[in-house]
Amino acid sequence: MGKATFSLLSILLLARHGQSLFISDGIQNVHQPSFLQLNRPSSSSDTCEQTYGFLPCTTTILGNLFLMLAYGYLMLRAAICLSTGSELLLNILGSGVIGGFLLPVLGAFPDALLILVSGLSGSKETAQNQVSIGMGLLAGSTVMLLTWLWGSCVVTGKCDLSEDSIALDSQDSKWCSLIGSGVTTDSPTSYAARIMLISVIPFFIVQLQAVFKSSSGKRIAILVSLVVSIAFLLSYCLYQVFQTWIQERSRKYAKLKLVMSGIIRSVQKDPLGWPLIKNGKPNTPVLEKIFQRIDQDSNEYISPAELRALIVGIDFHGINLNADDAVMIVMRDFDTSHDNKIRKLANDFTEIATGEYALLTAKSDDVLENVENVPLVWFQAASLLLLGTVIAAVFADPLIDAVENFSSATSIPSFFVSFIAMPLATNSSEAVSAIIFARRKKETTTSLTFSEIYGSATMNNTLCLAVFLALVYFRNLTWDFSAEVLVILIVCIVMGLFASFRTTYQLWTCFVAFLFYPLSLALVYVLDYCFGWS
């Protein structure tokens, strides 16, 4: 992370001192080419206010787009640091009070912080304008999780369905059969969906403010919804403490990511530094070299002993890997010829080398059982959490300003800009991980993936909503988000009910999920800008 992040920081700081094509120093007004303004007339009075007095700012479209990408990338790095640090803590501490309270909050921290910043700074008028960015993030993050990410996991994880409508692990011969292929999850995944469904109750309550004509009645509805959302958040965390199955699933998901990233790092250590994937396809020459390095006796296959040597040589962030159990699981999953050998000519090794596999698909939880050098792992976890928190805290406000300035430059309402762009800054890493795990085409990894999606949506509906309602109530802001809340309710209820009472999702369901995303944006636009519904 270090070089990329610090290089980006250097660009942002150096941009302040130059008079580039689209970055202004906030003091001098440099004439901008008209095409950057989408044919809007340039005015010498156009200025922008630098965040913290020194970060770059601009009034142009491309300039603000660049800043959105830059600050969004930094927020993404913050989310990755927080996620990795919390996963290390979860592996150290296991299920308990810390895992039930602290770690779920850390997962939603970047979103909650951005929502807080959107309405915390500046005057009441400024907060009223910027808080729609927070609502855009809240709605966009939840809708993204339950629409295109949910649908993408169905597409990438689909397998052939049996006569009993059960997905057959690793069998995908029906290609685009809308009813003959799909994914199957376990019962606890349906429980996670039901919990998410219950968590939308505060949205119902806050919608009641439309019934009241007086401002005091509206504030009471907002306050009640705030109290209920906090109560739901505490109840959800307490439930995880005493019913540890949610924590255990999160722990398995964290271990899965840890092991996969470790082996990917290991196989990528090619002497020439060549990529494993070239033009979207496996880089066969590089894979041949890696195979030869693992195949120590050059007999054209990887034996259990050679595989064990590879696994033992990987540093899994201080986690002690039970190598014998890991070898048994990898052999069971990737030995397609069933002769206790992984052959070069099969797809087995290609799939392993490109990271498209899951080591922890066994029912046994003994593959990763101990933590060695606990102080070092504690230090790594604490450092990542601190670094992620600092980056998120420092760059949340500049990102909000960039979104607002981009909205002003393009005349696109800030809610829509935030709805589309902001979730990419905080959730893209988890989205990529979810899709990769779904591609393993195993019921176990698919179940963990969908459980994480429902858990993230639950935290949005409790913690992030509570932060937003607190802003509106304590800053006495005007509530005009009924259309946005309605969209969240519709998506959560439809997807929650669907996932609560069935465990197999046929391929056609992905198109329903995908369709909800543009429909959500269209519904908000129609209700707000055509009917004036607030």
Short mmCIF file of C-alpha atoms in Angstrom, two decimals:
data_model
loop_
_atom_site.label_atom_id
_atom_site.label_comp_id
_atom_site.label_asym_id
_atom_site.label_seq_id
_atom_site.Cartn_x
_atom_site.Cartn_y
_atom_site.Cartn_z
CA MET A 1 0.00 0.00 0.00
CA GLY A 2 2.77 2.40 0.98
CA LYS A 3 4.33 3.48 -2.33
CA ALA A 4 1.06 3.94 -4.19
CA THR A 5 -0.56 5.86 -1.36
CA PHE A 6 2.40 8.13 -0.67
CA SER A 7 2.87 8.79 -4.40
CA LEU A 8 -0.75 9.85 -4.63
CA LEU A 9 -0.35 12.10 -1.58
CA SER A 10 2.69 13.70 -3.22
CA ILE A 11 0.73 14.41 -6.40
CA LEU A 12 -2.07 16.02 -4.40
CA LEU A 13 0.30 18.21 -2.43
CA LEU A 14 2.40 19.22 -5.45
CA ALA A 15 -0.76 20.08 -7.36
CA ARG A 16 -1.40 22.90 -4.91
CA HIS A 17 1.73 24.78 -6.00
CA GLY A 18 1.29 24.45 -9.73
CA GLN A 19 -1.13 25.99 -12.20
CA SER A 20 -2.04 22.84 -14.07
CA LEU A 21 -4.81 22.50 -16.58
CA PHE A 22 -7.48 21.61 -14.05
CA ILE A 23 -6.12 22.10 -10.50
CA SER A 24 -6.40 25.53 -8.93
CA ASP A 25 -4.47 26.70 -5.91
CA GLY A 26 -7.63 28.28 -4.51
CA ILE A 27 -6.09 31.79 -4.57
CA GLN A 28 -5.46 32.58 -8.22
CA ASN A 29 -8.19 32.04 -10.78
CA VAL A 30 -6.65 30.36 -13.79
CA HIS A 31 -8.68 30.49 -16.99
CA GLN A 32 -9.90 27.03 -17.86
CA PRO A 33 -10.69 25.71 -21.35
CA SER A 34 -14.39 25.82 -22.03
CA PHE A 35 -14.70 22.09 -22.72
CA LEU A 36 -13.86 21.36 -19.09
CA GLN A 37 -16.93 23.32 -18.07
CA LEU A 38 -19.32 21.41 -20.36
CA ASN A 39 -19.90 24.62 -22.35
CA ARG A 40 -20.79 26.55 -19.21
CA PRO A 41 -19.33 30.09 -19.29
CA SER A 42 -16.18 30.60 -17.30
CA SER A 43 -16.30 33.32 -14.69
CA SER A 44 -13.40 35.09 -13.10
CA SER A 45 -15.26 34.96 -9.83
CA ASP A 46 -15.26 31.16 -9.72
CA THR A 47 -13.22 30.11 -6.73
CA CYS A 48 -12.98 27.09 -4.50
CA GLU A 49 -12.11 26.69 -0.85
CA GLN A 50 -9.12 24.51 -0.03
CA THR A 51 -9.76 21.82 2.56
CA TYR A 52 -7.53 22.37 5.61
CA GLY A 53 -6.20 25.44 3.78
CA PHE A 54 -3.64 23.55 1.68
CA LEU A 55 -5.17 20.56 -0.16
CA PRO A 56 -5.84 21.22 -3.87
CA CYS A 57 -9.26 22.25 -5.10
CA THR A 58 -10.81 23.14 -8.43
CA THR A 59 -14.03 24.39 -9.99
CA THR A 60 -13.72 22.33 -13.16
CA ILE A 61 -15.35 19.02 -13.99
CA LEU A 62 -12.23 17.02 -14.83
CA GLY A 63 -10.37 18.52 -11.92
CA ASN A 64 -13.01 17.45 -9.41
CA LEU A 65 -13.28 14.06 -11.11
CA PHE A 66 -9.53 13.62 -10.54
CA LEU A 67 -9.85 14.65 -6.90
CA MET A 68 -12.79 12.30 -6.39
CA LEU A 69 -10.71 9.43 -7.77
CA ALA A 70 -7.67 10.41 -5.71
CA TYR A 71 -9.47 10.85 -2.39
CA GLY A 72 -11.68 7.85 -3.16
CA TYR A 73 -8.58 5.72 -3.64
CA LEU A 74 -7.23 6.87 -0.28
CA MET A 75 -10.54 6.01 1.40
CA LEU A 76 -10.35 2.60 -0.28
CA ARG A 77 -6.89 2.07 1.21
CA ALA A 78 -8.26 3.10 4.61
CA ALA A 79 -11.08 0.54 4.28
CA ILE A 80 -8.56 -2.16 3.33
CA CYS A 81 -6.38 -1.34 6.35
CA LEU A 82 -9.36 -1.46 8.70
CA SER A 83 -10.63 -4.69 7.17
CA THR A 84 -7.23 -6.43 7.34
CA GLY A 85 -6.56 -5.21 10.87
CA SER A 86 -9.96 -6.34 12.14
CA GLU A 87 -9.52 -9.74 10.48
CA LEU A 88 -6.17 -10.22 12.19
CA LEU A 89 -7.80 -9.32 15.52
CA LEU A 90 -10.59 -11.77 14.86
CA ASN A 91 -8.08 -14.55 14.24
CA ILE A 92 -6.27 -13.67 17.48
CA LEU A 93 -9.27 -13.19 19.74
CA GLY A 94 -11.80 -15.54 18.21
CA SER A 95 -15.47 -15.12 19.00
CA GLY A 96 -16.34 -12.91 21.95
CA VAL A 97 -17.19 -9.41 23.09
CA ILE A 98 -14.54 -7.74 20.91
CA GLY A 99 -15.62 -9.70 17.86
CA GLY A 100 -19.28 -8.95 18.53
CA PHE A 101 -19.00 -5.21 19.19
CA LEU A 102 -15.78 -3.73 17.86
CA LEU A 103 -15.19 -5.58 14.61
CA PRO A 104 -18.64 -5.06 13.04
CA VAL A 105 -18.33 -1.33 13.78
CA LEU A 106 -14.86 -1.21 12.21
CA GLY A 107 -16.25 -2.77 9.05
CA ALA A 108 -18.79 0.03 8.66
CA PHE A 109 -16.49 2.77 9.98
CA PRO A 110 -15.49 4.38 6.63
CA ASP A 111 -19.12 4.73 5.53
CA ALA A 112 -20.21 6.01 8.95
CA LEU A 113 -17.36 8.54 9.04
CA LEU A 114 -18.16 9.89 5.59
CA ILE A 115 -21.82 10.26 6.54
CA LEU A 116 -20.81 12.06 9.74
CA VAL A 117 -18.48 14.46 7.94
CA SER A 118 -21.10 15.24 5.30
CA GLY A 119 -23.29 17.05 7.83
CA LEU A 120 -20.96 17.94 10.67
CA SER A 121 -18.83 20.79 9.40
CA GLY A 122 -19.80 24.30 8.34
CA SER A 123 -22.95 26.26 8.91
CA LYS A 124 -26.43 24.77 9.06
CA GLU A 125 -26.99 25.79 5.43
CA THR A 126 -23.77 24.08 4.36
CA ALA A 127 -24.66 20.97 6.31
CA GLN A 128 -28.12 20.90 4.73
CA ASN A 129 -26.54 20.94 1.27
CA GLN A 130 -23.85 18.38 2.02
CA VAL A 131 -25.89 15.90 4.05
CA SER A 132 -27.51 14.63 0.84
CA ILE A 133 -24.08 13.24 0.01
CA GLY A 134 -24.25 11.19 3.19
CA MET A 135 -27.70 9.91 2.26
CA GLY A 136 -26.40 9.08 -1.22
CA LEU A 137 -23.64 7.00 0.32
CA LEU A 138 -26.03 5.25 2.72
CA ALA A 139 -28.54 4.40 -0.01
CA GLY A 140 -25.92 3.67 -2.66
CA SER A 141 -23.91 1.34 -0.46
CA THR A 142 -26.93 -0.72 0.60
CA VAL A 143 -28.40 -0.87 -2.91
CA MET A 144 -25.03 -1.76 -4.43
CA LEU A 145 -24.55 -4.65 -2.00
CA LEU A 146 -27.99 -6.12 -2.63
CA THR A 147 -28.18 -5.54 -6.38
CA TRP A 148 -25.13 -5.68 -8.59
CA LEU A 149 -22.81 -7.32 -6.03
CA TRP A 150 -25.48 -9.89 -5.09
CA GLY A 151 -26.21 -10.53 -8.76
CA SER A 152 -22.51 -10.73 -9.66
CA CYS A 153 -21.99 -13.41 -7.01
CA VAL A 154 -24.86 -15.42 -8.48
CA VAL A 155 -23.33 -15.16 -11.97
CA THR A 156 -19.77 -16.00 -10.96
CA GLY A 157 -20.74 -18.68 -8.43
CA LYS A 158 -23.38 -20.50 -10.49
CA CYS A 159 -23.25 -24.29 -10.79
CA ASP A 160 -25.48 -26.89 -12.38
CA LEU A 161 -28.66 -27.52 -10.39
CA SER A 162 -29.73 -31.05 -9.54
CA GLU A 163 -33.29 -32.35 -9.87
CA ASP A 164 -33.81 -31.21 -6.29
CA SER A 165 -32.70 -27.67 -7.23
CA ILE A 166 -29.43 -27.97 -5.31
CA ALA A 167 -26.25 -26.51 -6.82
CA LEU A 168 -23.64 -29.18 -7.56
CA ASP A 169 -20.25 -27.98 -6.34
CA SER A 170 -17.72 -27.18 -9.09
CA GLN A 171 -20.03 -28.39 -11.89
CA ASP A 172 -20.86 -25.67 -14.40
CA SER A 173 -21.73 -27.24 -17.73
CA LYS A 174 -25.07 -25.56 -18.46
CA TRP A 175 -23.53 -22.14 -19.09
CA CYS A 176 -26.39 -19.64 -19.47
CA SER A 177 -29.29 -21.83 -18.39
CA LEU A 178 -31.51 -19.40 -16.49
CA ILE A 179 -33.30 -22.13 -14.52
CA GLY A 180 -30.84 -25.02 -14.78
CA SER A 181 -27.95 -23.27 -13.04
CA GLY A 182 -27.57 -21.15 -9.94
CA VAL A 183 -26.11 -21.07 -6.42
CA THR A 184 -27.11 -22.75 -3.17
CA THR A 185 -26.47 -21.36 0.32
CA ASP A 186 -26.93 -22.92 3.74
CA SER A 187 -29.62 -22.21 6.34
CA PRO A 188 -27.57 -19.75 8.45
CA THR A 189 -27.29 -17.54 5.37
CA SER A 190 -31.08 -17.27 5.31
CA TYR A 191 -31.00 -16.32 9.01
CA ALA A 192 -28.56 -13.52 8.17
CA ALA A 193 -30.99 -12.28 5.51
CA ARG A 194 -33.83 -12.27 8.04
CA ILE A 195 -31.77 -10.22 10.46
CA MET A 196 -31.12 -7.72 7.66
CA LEU A 197 -34.85 -7.64 6.97
CA ILE A 198 -35.64 -6.81 10.60
CA SER A 199 -33.05 -4.02 10.58
CA VAL A 200 -35.15 -1.91 8.17
CA ILE A 201 -37.73 -1.12 10.89
CA PRO A 202 -36.08 2.27 11.72
CA PHE A 203 -36.58 3.28 8.07
CA PHE A 204 -40.30 2.62 8.46
CA ILE A 205 -40.42 4.76 11.58
CA VAL A 206 -38.62 7.73 10.05
CA GLN A 207 -41.01 7.65 7.10
CA LEU A 208 -43.83 8.40 9.56
CA GLN A 209 -42.57 11.98 9.83
CA ALA A 210 -44.46 12.65 6.58
CA VAL A 211 -47.71 12.13 8.54
CA PHE A 212 -46.97 15.02 10.89
CA LYS A 213 -47.59 18.57 9.77
CA SER A 214 -45.71 20.30 12.60
CA SER A 215 -41.92 20.44 12.75
CA SER A 216 -41.99 19.13 16.33
CA GLY A 217 -43.88 16.03 15.22
CA LYS A 218 -41.35 15.39 12.47
CA ARG A 219 -38.48 15.75 14.93
CA ILE A 220 -40.13 13.27 17.30
CA ALA A 221 -40.38 10.70 14.47
CA ILE A 222 -36.70 11.23 13.64
CA LEU A 223 -35.70 10.94 17.30
CA VAL A 224 -37.68 7.72 17.78
CA SER A 225 -36.12 6.25 14.66
CA LEU A 226 -32.67 7.25 15.95
CA VAL A 227 -33.27 5.54 19.31
CA VAL A 228 -34.61 2.40 17.63
CA SER A 229 -31.67 2.21 15.20
CA ILE A 230 -29.19 2.49 18.10
CA ALA A 231 -31.14 -0.16 20.02
CA PHE A 232 -31.04 -2.44 16.98
CA LEU A 233 -27.30 -1.88 16.60
CA LEU A 234 -26.64 -2.81 20.23
CA SER A 235 -29.01 -5.79 19.97
CA TYR A 236 -27.28 -7.02 16.82
CA CYS A 237 -23.87 -6.79 18.48
CA LEU A 238 -25.10 -8.50 21.66
CA TYR A 239 -26.70 -11.22 19.56
CA GLN A 240 -23.31 -11.87 17.96
CA VAL A 241 -21.70 -12.10 21.39
CA PHE A 242 -24.10 -14.72 22.72
CA GLN A 243 -24.94 -16.43 19.42
CA THR A 244 -21.44 -16.75 17.99
CA TRP A 245 -22.37 -18.33 14.66
CA ILE A 246 -22.24 -14.93 12.91
CA GLN A 247 -18.76 -14.27 14.30
CA GLU A 248 -17.62 -17.76 13.36
CA ARG A 249 -18.77 -17.25 9.79
CA SER A 250 -16.99 -13.91 9.66
CA ARG A 251 -13.91 -15.59 11.07
CA LYS A 252 -13.96 -18.27 8.39
CA TYR A 253 -14.41 -15.58 5.75
CA ALA A 254 -11.44 -13.67 7.19
CA LYS A 255 -9.30 -16.80 7.22
CA LEU A 256 -10.27 -17.51 3.65
CA LYS A 257 -9.06 -14.07 2.56
CA LEU A 258 -5.88 -14.40 4.62
CA VAL A 259 -4.91 -17.77 3.19
CA MET A 260 -5.76 -16.86 -0.38
CA SER A 261 -3.81 -13.60 -0.28
CA GLY A 262 -0.83 -15.43 1.23
CA ILE A 263 -0.67 -18.04 -1.50
CA ILE A 264 -1.24 -15.46 -4.24
CA ARG A 265 1.69 -13.44 -2.89
CA SER A 266 3.80 -16.57 -2.83
CA VAL A 267 3.11 -17.72 -6.39
CA GLN A 268 3.56 -14.18 -7.70
CA LYS A 269 7.21 -14.11 -6.60
CA ASP A 270 8.46 -14.80 -10.10
CA PRO A 271 12.14 -13.87 -10.62
CA LEU A 272 11.26 -11.68 -13.61
CA GLY A 273 8.23 -10.13 -11.96
CA TRP A 274 5.95 -11.15 -14.83
CA PRO A 275 2.19 -11.05 -14.21
CA LEU A 276 0.19 -14.24 -13.79
CA ILE A 277 -2.65 -12.83 -15.90
CA LYS A 278 -1.98 -11.36 -19.34
CA ASN A 279 -4.73 -9.88 -21.54
CA GLY A 280 -7.34 -11.39 -19.23
CA LYS A 281 -5.95 -14.93 -19.63
CA PRO A 282 -3.48 -17.04 -17.61
CA ASN A 283 0.11 -16.20 -18.55
CA THR A 284 1.14 -19.76 -19.44
CA PRO A 285 4.93 -19.25 -19.58
CA VAL A 286 4.97 -17.73 -16.11
CA LEU A 287 2.72 -20.46 -14.72
CA GLU A 288 5.07 -23.04 -16.24
CA LYS A 289 8.00 -21.48 -14.38
CA ILE A 290 6.06 -21.42 -11.11
CA PHE A 291 5.00 -25.02 -11.58
CA GLN A 292 8.61 -26.04 -12.20
CA ARG A 293 9.71 -24.25 -9.04
CA ILE A 294 7.15 -26.14 -6.94
CA ASP A 295 7.73 -29.44 -8.79
CA GLN A 296 11.11 -30.03 -7.20
CA ASP A 297 11.72 -33.51 -8.67
CA SER A 298 10.57 -32.45 -12.18
CA ASN A 299 8.17 -35.37 -12.59
CA GLU A 300 5.41 -33.21 -14.15
CA TYR A 301 3.09 -33.23 -11.15
CA ILE A 302 2.91 -31.70 -7.67
CA SER A 303 2.96 -34.26 -4.90
CA PRO A 304 1.58 -33.79 -1.38
CA ALA A 305 5.12 -33.35 -0.07
CA GLU A 306 5.88 -30.59 -2.57
CA LEU A 307 2.59 -28.88 -1.83
CA ARG A 308 3.33 -29.05 1.88
CA ALA A 309 6.71 -27.39 1.28
CA LEU A 310 4.97 -24.52 -0.51
CA ILE A 311 2.41 -23.99 2.26
CA VAL A 312 4.98 -24.19 5.07
CA GLY A 313 7.07 -21.53 3.36
CA ILE A 314 4.31 -18.91 3.34
CA ASP A 315 4.07 -16.24 6.02
CA PHE A 316 0.39 -15.89 6.90
CA HIS A 317 0.77 -12.74 9.05
CA GLY A 318 1.82 -14.76 12.08
CA ILE A 319 -1.03 -17.29 11.82
CA ASN A 320 0.12 -20.85 12.37
CA LEU A 321 -1.11 -23.00 9.48
CA ASN A 322 -1.81 -26.67 10.06
CA ALA A 323 0.06 -27.75 6.93
CA ASP A 324 -1.02 -31.41 6.89
CA ASP A 325 -4.71 -30.57 7.03
CA ALA A 326 -4.22 -27.83 4.44
CA VAL A 327 -2.49 -30.24 2.04
CA MET A 328 -5.32 -32.74 2.45
CA ILE A 329 -7.94 -30.09 1.67
CA VAL A 330 -6.10 -28.68 -1.36
CA MET A 331 -5.53 -32.16 -2.76
CA ARG A 332 -9.16 -33.08 -2.24
CA ASP A 333 -10.36 -29.97 -4.04
CA PHE A 334 -7.87 -29.81 -6.93
CA ASP A 335 -6.82 -33.38 -7.61
CA THR A 336 -9.19 -33.90 -10.53
CA SER A 337 -7.63 -37.23 -11.49
CA HIS A 338 -8.05 -38.56 -7.92
CA ASP A 339 -4.52 -40.02 -7.84
CA ASN A 340 -3.12 -37.71 -5.14
CA LYS A 341 -1.35 -35.56 -7.73
CA ILE A 342 -1.90 -32.06 -9.12
CA ARG A 343 -0.99 -32.20 -12.78
CA LYS A 344 0.36 -29.39 -14.90
CA LEU A 345 -1.78 -30.13 -17.95
CA ALA A 346 -5.04 -29.93 -16.01
CA ASN A 347 -6.72 -26.73 -14.92
CA ASP A 348 -5.88 -27.51 -11.29
CA PHE A 349 -2.61 -25.64 -11.07
CA THR A 350 -3.78 -22.71 -13.19
CA GLU A 351 -6.69 -22.18 -10.83
CA ILE A 352 -4.44 -22.35 -7.78
CA ALA A 353 -1.77 -20.07 -9.21
CA THR A 354 -4.24 -17.35 -10.17
CA GLY A 355 -5.84 -17.31 -6.74
CA GLU A 356 -9.27 -18.63 -7.74
CA TYR A 357 -9.67 -21.11 -4.96
CA ALA A 358 -10.60 -21.36 -1.32
CA LEU A 359 -8.49 -23.33 1.09
CA LEU A 360 -11.00 -23.47 3.92
CA THR A 361 -13.84 -25.33 2.26
CA ALA A 362 -13.66 -28.21 4.71
CA LYS A 363 -16.07 -28.52 7.60
CA SER A 364 -13.13 -28.81 9.96
CA ASP A 365 -11.98 -25.55 11.53
CA ASP A 366 -8.53 -26.91 12.34
CA VAL A 367 -6.65 -25.63 9.31
CA LEU A 368 -5.84 -22.33 10.99
CA GLU A 369 -5.84 -22.97 14.67
CA ASN A 370 -3.00 -21.15 16.42
CA VAL A 371 -1.36 -17.77 16.35
CA GLU A 372 2.38 -17.68 16.73
CA ASN A 373 4.23 -14.52 17.76
CA VAL A 374 1.08 -12.98 19.20
CA PRO A 375 2.71 -9.61 20.10
CA LEU A 376 3.79 -9.13 16.48
CA VAL A 377 0.30 -9.89 15.15
CA TRP A 378 -1.19 -7.52 17.75
CA PHE A 379 1.22 -4.82 16.58
CA GLN A 380 0.33 -5.44 12.92
CA ALA A 381 -3.39 -5.33 13.65
CA ALA A 382 -3.12 -2.17 15.78
CA SER A 383 -0.93 -0.44 13.18
CA LEU A 384 -3.35 -1.23 10.36
CA LEU A 385 -6.35 -0.09 12.39
CA LEU A 386 -4.60 3.14 13.39
CA LEU A 387 -3.41 3.84 9.85
CA GLY A 388 -6.85 3.14 8.39
CA THR A 389 -8.53 5.37 10.95
CA VAL A 390 -6.10 8.26 10.34
CA ILE A 391 -6.41 8.07 6.54
CA ALA A 392 -10.20 7.90 6.73
CA ALA A 393 -10.41 10.79 9.22
CA VAL A 394 -8.06 13.03 7.22
CA PHE A 395 -9.48 12.48 3.74
CA ALA A 396 -13.20 12.08 4.44
CA ASP A 397 -13.80 15.85 4.38
CA PRO A 398 -11.80 16.46 1.16
CA LEU A 399 -13.73 13.66 -0.55
CA ILE A 400 -17.06 15.19 0.50
CA ASP A 401 -15.89 18.59 -0.81
CA ALA A 402 -14.79 17.06 -4.12
CA VAL A 403 -18.16 15.36 -4.57
CA GLU A 404 -20.00 18.61 -3.80
CA ASN A 405 -17.80 20.61 -6.18
CA PHE A 406 -18.22 18.00 -8.93
CA SER A 407 -21.97 18.18 -8.41
CA SER A 408 -21.88 21.98 -8.74
CA ALA A 409 -19.67 21.85 -11.84
CA THR A 410 -21.90 19.33 -13.64
CA SER A 411 -25.28 20.43 -12.23
CA ILE A 412 -25.87 16.79 -11.25
CA PRO A 413 -27.56 16.52 -7.82
CA SER A 414 -25.02 15.50 -5.20
CA PHE A 415 -27.19 12.57 -4.09
CA PHE A 416 -26.79 10.85 -7.46
CA VAL A 417 -23.04 11.51 -7.62
CA SER A 418 -22.63 10.11 -4.12
CA PHE A 419 -24.99 7.17 -4.78
CA ILE A 420 -22.84 5.96 -7.67
CA ALA A 421 -19.31 7.02 -6.73
CA MET A 422 -18.97 6.89 -2.96
CA PRO A 423 -19.70 3.16 -2.40
CA LEU A 424 -16.86 2.37 -4.82
CA ALA A 425 -14.47 4.16 -2.46
CA THR A 426 -15.46 2.14 0.60
CA ASN A 427 -16.79 -1.20 -0.66
CA SER A 428 -14.89 -2.10 -3.83
CA SER A 429 -12.25 -4.17 -2.01
CA GLU A 430 -14.87 -6.30 -0.26
CA ALA A 431 -16.82 -6.57 -3.52
CA VAL A 432 -13.80 -7.96 -5.36
CA SER A 433 -13.16 -10.46 -2.56
CA ALA A 434 -16.79 -11.56 -2.59
CA ILE A 435 -16.77 -12.17 -6.34
CA ILE A 436 -13.49 -14.09 -6.19
CA PHE A 437 -14.80 -16.34 -3.42
CA ALA A 438 -18.08 -16.91 -5.26
CA ARG A 439 -16.08 -18.07 -8.29
CA ARG A 440 -14.85 -20.99 -6.21
CA LYS A 441 -18.30 -22.52 -6.90
CA LYS A 442 -18.60 -24.19 -3.51
CA GLU A 443 -21.65 -24.03 -1.25
CA THR A 444 -19.45 -23.24 1.76
CA THR A 445 -17.68 -20.22 0.24
CA THR A 446 -20.87 -19.04 -1.48
CA SER A 447 -22.73 -19.11 1.84
CA LEU A 448 -19.98 -17.13 3.57
CA THR A 449 -20.02 -14.58 0.75
CA PHE A 450 -23.76 -13.94 0.88
CA SER A 451 -23.69 -13.84 4.68
CA GLU A 452 -21.10 -11.06 4.51
CA ILE A 453 -23.29 -9.13 2.07
CA TYR A 454 -26.31 -9.34 4.38
CA GLY A 455 -24.18 -8.47 7.42
CA SER A 456 -22.80 -5.36 5.70
CA ALA A 457 -26.32 -4.26 4.76
CA THR A 458 -27.43 -4.77 8.38
CA MET A 459 -24.66 -2.49 9.63
CA ASN A 460 -25.70 0.14 7.07
CA ASN A 461 -29.29 -0.09 8.34
CA THR A 462 -28.24 0.34 11.98
CA LEU A 463 -24.92 2.12 12.53
CA CYS A 464 -24.83 4.26 9.38
CA LEU A 465 -28.51 5.17 9.65
CA ALA A 466 -28.05 6.11 13.32
CA VAL A 467 -25.19 8.46 12.41
CA PHE A 468 -27.27 10.08 9.68
CA LEU A 469 -30.35 10.51 11.89
CA ALA A 470 -28.20 11.98 14.67
CA LEU A 471 -26.89 14.59 12.24
CA VAL A 472 -30.37 15.52 11.09
CA TYR A 473 -31.78 15.70 14.62
CA PHE A 474 -29.01 17.45 16.52
CA ARG A 475 -28.24 19.95 13.76
CA ASN A 476 -31.97 20.52 13.27
CA LEU A 477 -31.75 19.87 9.53
CA THR A 478 -34.77 19.64 7.26
CA TRP A 479 -35.83 16.10 6.44
CA ASP A 480 -36.36 15.73 2.70
CA PHE A 481 -35.18 12.18 2.10
CA SER A 482 -38.43 10.23 1.96
CA ALA A 483 -37.84 9.09 -1.63
CA GLU A 484 -34.31 7.91 -0.82
CA VAL A 485 -35.49 5.99 2.25
CA LEU A 486 -38.28 4.40 0.19
CA VAL A 487 -35.70 3.05 -2.25
CA ILE A 488 -33.71 1.46 0.59
CA LEU A 489 -36.88 -0.07 2.00
CA ILE A 490 -37.96 -1.56 -1.32
CA VAL A 491 -34.59 -3.12 -2.12
CA CYS A 492 -33.99 -4.48 1.40
CA ILE A 493 -37.51 -5.90 1.74
CA VAL A 494 -37.63 -7.56 -1.69
CA MET A 495 -34.13 -9.05 -1.50
CA GLY A 496 -34.48 -9.87 2.20
CA LEU A 497 -37.76 -11.74 1.77
CA PHE A 498 -36.42 -13.59 -1.25
CA ALA A 499 -33.27 -14.71 0.57
CA SER A 500 -35.06 -15.49 3.84
CA PHE A 501 -37.22 -18.31 2.54
CA ARG A 502 -35.08 -20.04 -0.03
CA THR A 503 -31.50 -21.22 -0.23
CA THR A 504 -31.13 -21.73 -3.99
CA TYR A 505 -31.02 -18.78 -6.38
CA GLN A 506 -31.39 -19.66 -10.03
CA LEU A 507 -29.42 -17.69 -12.58
CA TRP A 508 -32.41 -15.61 -13.69
CA THR A 509 -32.53 -13.98 -10.25
CA CYS A 510 -29.36 -12.04 -11.01
CA PHE A 511 -31.17 -10.01 -13.66
CA VAL A 512 -33.83 -9.00 -11.14
CA ALA A 513 -31.09 -7.85 -8.77
CA PHE A 514 -29.23 -5.96 -11.50
CA LEU A 515 -32.44 -4.23 -12.60
CA PHE A 516 -33.07 -2.85 -9.11
CA TYR A 517 -29.98 -0.62 -9.33
CA PRO A 518 -31.06 1.65 -12.21
CA LEU A 519 -34.67 1.45 -11.07
CA SER A 520 -33.64 2.79 -7.67
CA LEU A 521 -32.01 5.84 -9.23
CA ALA A 522 -34.96 6.36 -11.55
CA LEU A 523 -37.46 6.14 -8.68
CA VAL A 524 -35.64 8.76 -6.62
CA TYR A 525 -35.45 11.07 -9.63
CA VAL A 526 -39.13 10.70 -10.47
CA LEU A 527 -40.34 11.15 -6.89
CA ASP A 528 -38.04 14.07 -6.07
CA TYR A 529 -37.86 16.00 -9.33
CA CYS A 530 -41.11 15.12 -11.06
CA PHE A 531 -43.53 14.89 -8.14
CA GLY A 532 -41.65 16.98 -5.57
CA TRP A 533 -42.04 14.22 -2.98
CA SER A 534 -39.87 14.75 0.10
#
